[in-house]
Structure formats: C-alpha cells, structure tokens
Amino acid sequence: MSQEFRFQLHCADQSCSARRATFFTPHGPVETPAFMPVGTQGTVKGIELDRLRETGAHMILANTYHLATRPGEETVVALGGLHKFTGWEGPILTDSGGFQLYSLANCAKATEDEVRFRSHIDGRLLALSPERAVAIQEALGSDVAMVLDHVVALPNKPEKVRDACERTIRWAARCQKAATRRDQALFAIVQGGLDLELRVECARQLAEMDFIGYAVGGLSVGEEPVEMYKTLDAVCPAMPYEKPRYLMGVGRPIDLLEGVRRGIDLFDCVMPTRNGRNASAFTDAGPLRLRNKQFTRDDRPIEEHCPCPACRRSRGYIRHLFMAKEMLGPMLLAVHNITYYQRLMRDARAAIETNSFMEFYARRVAGWAGA
RNA sequence: GGGGGGUUUCCCGAGUGGCCAAAGGGGUCAGACUGUAAAUCUGAUGGCAAUGCCUUCAAAGGUUCGAAUCCUUUACCCCCCA
C-alpha cells in the first residue's frame, strides 16, 4: 500500500470506540473524525472556496455519475483534472455513482455487469460498470475513489438486500482489479441492509481484499436511526481497525456523534448545505428554522461565538433574506451549517484526545434536546 | 349627455341559480430534508364552544324552496360616442 495514504492513529477513547487519527492524502492530511462537505457537481453549493476553507473543512466530495453526465470526465480532464477544475486544492473524495442507483432509481437499472443510467438531463445512456466507475474516477483525479456499490432502499426484501450485498462484493473485486493509479486510494463499501450477519460477513470478505479504506453504505435510506446505530454496532468491529472507516451519507449532528463513538472516522452528508438552503440553521440548542415568524425582530446571531459570516448578522436579517428570496440567505446558512459541523468534529477530536468523548457526547445531546 | 364593461375571501383571479366558505396562482403560517434531478417538497390559510353552526363575493332592497350568480336602485372604476 502506498505510503501516501497512511492512516496514523493517535489515540483511542477509553469509554467508547472513538479514535483520533490523521489520514494522509496527496492533497494534504485529514484530521479524523472528520466531516466532508458534499460538492456533487464540483461545488459545495453556495460556498466559495475560501469561505469553505475557513469553515475548517479539509476534504470534500464530488460525484462520478453527475460529473460524467455533465460536463463529462473528458471535459474535466481537459480543464486540468478535478482539483484544477474546481479550484479546491485539498483532498477530494469521489463517490462512485452507486448511490444514484437509489436516488435516481427511476433512471437506473442494475445488472450483474453494470448499472445502466438513462441520464436525468437528456436521457442519454450512461453505462457504469465497476471498471468504468474506476476509470472515470481515475480520470477525474480524486484522492479517494469509491468502489461501485449496489444501494437499495430500506426496508427491503431480504433476498434483494442479500443480492445487492453480494454483488457489491463482486464489484469491489472488479474495481480493485481495474484500479491503476498509485496516487488514488480505493475504498470498499460494506452493504447488507439491516441484516447484521450479512453486514459482518460483507465486512469480513472485503477486509480480506485489503482496501486502503472501508465505508459503510446503504444506511439512512429509510430505516429508523436506532436501526442504523445497531447496524454500526455490528459492522464497525468487523472493519479493519487500522484503516479509515467512512460512514457514507450520514447525517444529522446526533448521527455523527453516534458514529464517532462506534469508531467511524469519516462522514459526509448534504444536510448542512441543503437544510441551510432551506432556512434551517444548526446550533448547540438544536436547529433554528429561520423563516419562522418568531425571528422577525431577533437581533441575536444564530449562535453566540460562532465565527462564521452569517453570525456577524442578526437572525432577523437572515430571516429577511429568506423572505425576500435573496441568494445570500442560502449562502450564509450553508456556510454557518458547515462551520457548525466542522466545529462539532473539532470538539469531538479534542474530546477524544482528552479521553472524554462520552462526556462531550452527553453535553451535546442534552443541548440539542433543549435541556 | 348617450352606450357598454366592471367591483369575488390578504392580493391577483376563476366562478352566471343548488355539488360554493367559493378553482388556480401569489402572499403568509407551519412542517420535512441524511454518499444532492432539492434556493426543493408537503400541509394549512373567513370565524367558532368545529362530524356542526355563524359571517362573507361593493351597498341596500327584491325574485326564488334556494342567490357570488337573476331584477331594481345607489356608490366607485374603466372604455366608446357626443
């Protein structure tokens, strides 16, 4: 394995499975546990790069299906690759397009060989095989590529979940075989729905293949949060201890802490940016819906001591921006929410370092519950 | 002076005898959002002691079992001819 992707463990919390590490990539280190903002189409919606950097984010996401569909990976290559194309000089992880099998289910069909997408833009066919998913990600030039996986909605028929899980393992092997870049890490994805035995078996088989990192996929796709936590209880110990663990697509602030205490190192989620665009701001006292009338003359910032640009204004002003449909409203709350998520993770890292993660966890949970 | 058209629930606007507390937008209020087809979507929006009752379609009066819808008068607005 390339020395470029060293995962250096610093310490582990004694009261839970949380651990503190640094994940090295060709575009810089990522301090974990970490939250990665989602920039599906090569932009974290509504946030300029320097603003994004100021939130404390190290690594961001982009999406294989979306970039292959538009502008096309050849165009990204022609414009210098993903980093030059987007201007983001830090690490980038590309999702494989497996999630679009779930989110764009109407336009996608999975066979044993590949996923066939009818483009949601112009109806053109995009055939995404495991090999093609790797080739596109290598062309894009992300630091971390994800294997193509088969994501199914939950709840689902046991045989569908099992099929998707077993196919994901076969596809992982094909992706691994197809990968050629030494400066790009390939992460495997554990599937298996809520079937704990299937999950553990999937993790065990993938672990034997020796990937650089391991992800848990197929969660927060319709199941109850407690079911997700139970699944993590089973899966996390089955994933290699000395490699990065990434919980895909999760989640709310509470979900991040639930993940961290079970030994997850990396997270991504659209929630801070999407909910921000929809006027919802995260705080230690729970979310504020800033379109609500109660904020009309509220002269306080969203959160005291928050250093973000939104918190240099009043809640009343931000409500005004949303009511007037000014684009600055969504932009400010996207930055605030990413700043909030980054602070949450930074505080979590500090708590692990002082061996007090569960105290930190209890304090935050109590705050969100309004205690 | 003569002729014609109009006034609808916060706004715009449909509705020409019962199925109308009244379509559809907008606004407002509330909710949702978890590897982004999302600056999107959903619900509510006359009042109330609310499986019902009361008040409303410019105002007043009338016709009718029944009127936002038909008739009369009044007020205001618009257009055409003098």
PDB file of C-alpha atoms (C1' of nucleotides) in Angstrom, chain B:
ATOM      1  C1'   G B   1     -75.478  63.824 -22.069  1.00  0.00           C
ATOM      2  C1'   G B   2     -75.801  58.609 -24.592  1.00  0.00           C
ATOM      3  C1'   G B   3     -73.958  53.466 -24.854  1.00  0.00           C
ATOM      4  C1'   G B   4     -71.020  49.398 -22.983  1.00  0.00           C
ATOM      5  C1'   G B   5     -67.871  46.767 -19.336  1.00  0.00           C
ATOM      6  C1'   G B   6     -66.611  46.029 -14.314  1.00  0.00           C
ATOM      7  C1'   U B   7     -66.457  45.757  -8.363  1.00  0.00           C
ATOM      8  C1'   U B   8     -65.207  37.983  -5.503  1.00  0.00           C
ATOM      9  C1'   U B   9     -62.414  35.700   0.613  1.00  0.00           C
ATOM     10  C1'   C B  10     -54.812  39.418   2.456  1.00  0.00           C
ATOM     11  C1'   C B  11     -53.525  40.290  -3.224  1.00  0.00           C
ATOM     12  C1'   C B  12     -54.311  38.698  -8.408  1.00  0.00           C
ATOM     13  C1'   G B  13     -58.096  35.944 -10.423  1.00  0.00           C
ATOM     14  C1'   A B  14     -61.965  31.733 -11.801  1.00  0.00           C
ATOM     15  C1'   G B  15     -66.933  31.143 -10.853  1.00  0.00           C
ATOM     16  C1'   U B  16     -73.585  33.270 -14.447  1.00  0.00           C
ATOM     17  C1'   G B  17     -79.464  29.572  -9.689  1.00  0.00           C
ATOM     18  C1'   G B  18     -78.286  24.343  -5.531  1.00  0.00           C
ATOM     19  C1'   C B  19     -72.437  19.792  -5.904  1.00  0.00           C
ATOM     20  C1'   C B  20     -69.736  27.305  -3.113  1.00  0.00           C
ATOM     21  C1'   A B  21     -66.548  29.079   2.598  1.00  0.00           C
ATOM     22  C1'   A B  22     -66.097  29.684  -3.219  1.00  0.00           C
ATOM     23  C1'   A B  23     -60.977  26.787  -8.616  1.00  0.00           C
ATOM     24  C1'   G B  24     -55.912  28.371  -9.653  1.00  0.00           C
ATOM     25  C1'   G B  25     -51.768  31.472  -8.615  1.00  0.00           C
ATOM     26  C1'   G B  26     -49.275  34.783  -5.164  1.00  0.00           C
ATOM     27  C1'   G B  27     -48.541  36.062  -0.171  1.00  0.00           C
ATOM     28  C1'   U B  28     -48.495  34.388   4.791  1.00  0.00           C
ATOM     29  C1'   C B  29     -48.066  30.452   8.617  1.00  0.00           C
ATOM     30  C1'   A B  30     -46.174  25.665   9.855  1.00  0.00           C
ATOM     31  C1'   G B  31     -43.506  21.151   8.746  1.00  0.00           C
ATOM     32  C1'   A B  32     -39.967  17.972   6.096  1.00  0.00           C
ATOM     33  C1'   C B  33     -34.994  17.434   4.228  1.00  0.00           C
ATOM     34  C1'   U B  34     -29.169  12.008   5.897  1.00  0.00           C
ATOM     35  C1'   G B  35     -22.955   9.046  -0.244  1.00  0.00           C
ATOM     36  C1'   U B  36     -27.803  16.316  -3.708  1.00  0.00           C
ATOM     37  C1'   A B  37     -32.543  15.561 -10.507  1.00  0.00           C
ATOM     38  C1'   A B  38     -33.773  19.716  -3.963  1.00  0.00           C
ATOM     39  C1'   A B  39     -32.507  28.043  -3.451  1.00  0.00           C
ATOM     40  C1'   U B  40     -36.882  21.896  -3.149  1.00  0.00           C
ATOM     41  C1'   C B  41     -41.174  19.442  -1.381  1.00  0.00           C
ATOM     42  C1'   U B  42     -45.687  18.897   1.872  1.00  0.00           C
ATOM     43  C1'   G B  43     -49.729  20.871   4.665  1.00  0.00           C
ATOM     44  C1'   A B  44     -52.746  24.960   6.493  1.00  0.00           C
ATOM     45  C1'   U B  45     -54.820  29.670   5.248  1.00  0.00           C
ATOM     46  C1'   G B  46     -63.144  33.655   6.897  1.00  0.00           C
ATOM     47  C1'   G B  47     -64.771  32.822  12.282  1.00  0.00           C
ATOM     48  C1'   C B  48     -66.159  29.453  16.155  1.00  0.00           C
ATOM     49  C1'   A B  49     -67.971  26.389  22.070  1.00  0.00           C
ATOM     50  C1'   A B  50     -65.785  22.928  14.895  1.00  0.00           C
ATOM     51  C1'   U B  51     -68.572  15.088  12.180  1.00  0.00           C
ATOM     52  C1'   G B  52     -71.922  21.134  13.129  1.00  0.00           C
ATOM     53  C1'   C B  53     -73.034  26.309  13.407  1.00  0.00           C
ATOM     54  C1'   C B  54     -72.215  31.531  12.117  1.00  0.00           C
ATOM     55  C1'   U B  55     -70.499  35.581   8.764  1.00  0.00           C
ATOM     56  C1'   U B  56     -68.684  36.606   3.611  1.00  0.00           C
ATOM     57  C1'   C B  57     -68.488  37.568  -3.192  1.00  0.00           C
ATOM     58  C1'   A B  58     -69.161  46.810  -3.453  1.00  0.00           C
ATOM     59  C1'   A B  59     -74.087  48.670  -0.574  1.00  0.00           C
ATOM     60  C1'   A B  60     -79.333  48.395   0.113  1.00  0.00           C
ATOM     61  C1'   G B  61     -83.749  46.219  -1.407  1.00  0.00           C
ATOM     62  C1'   G B  62     -86.304  42.393  -4.322  1.00  0.00           C
ATOM     63  C1'   U B  63     -87.425  37.486  -7.119  1.00  0.00           C
ATOM     64  C1'   U B  64     -86.843  32.215  -5.622  1.00  0.00           C
ATOM     65  C1'   C B  65     -87.714  26.385  -1.682  1.00  0.00           C
ATOM     66  C1'   G B  66     -82.543  28.134  -2.624  1.00  0.00           C
ATOM     67  C1'   A B  67     -78.544  33.936  -4.952  1.00  0.00           C
ATOM     68  C1'   A B  68     -71.466  35.396  -5.668  1.00  0.00           C
ATOM     69  C1'   U B  69     -74.666  34.062  -9.824  1.00  0.00           C
ATOM     70  C1'   C B  70     -81.392  36.863 -11.772  1.00  0.00           C
ATOM     71  C1'   C B  71     -84.027  42.015 -11.062  1.00  0.00           C
ATOM     72  C1'   U B  72     -84.060  47.327  -9.051  1.00  0.00           C
ATOM     73  C1'   U B  73     -81.636  51.420  -7.009  1.00  0.00           C
ATOM     74  C1'   U B  74     -77.049  53.600  -5.075  1.00  0.00           C
ATOM     75  C1'   A B  75     -71.588  54.197  -4.872  1.00  0.00           C
ATOM     76  C1'   C B  76     -66.973  53.781  -7.229  1.00  0.00           C
ATOM     77  C1'   C B  77     -63.730  52.278 -11.575  1.00  0.00           C
ATOM     78  C1'   C B  78     -62.758  51.517 -16.986  1.00  0.00           C
ATOM     79  C1'   C B  79     -63.911  52.022 -22.307  1.00  0.00           C
ATOM     80  C1'   C B  80     -66.575  54.103 -26.658  1.00  0.00           C
ATOM     81  C1'   C B  81     -69.718  58.054 -28.846  1.00  0.00           C
ATOM     82  C1'   A B  82     -71.025  63.287 -28.077  1.00  0.00           C
TER      83        A B  82
END
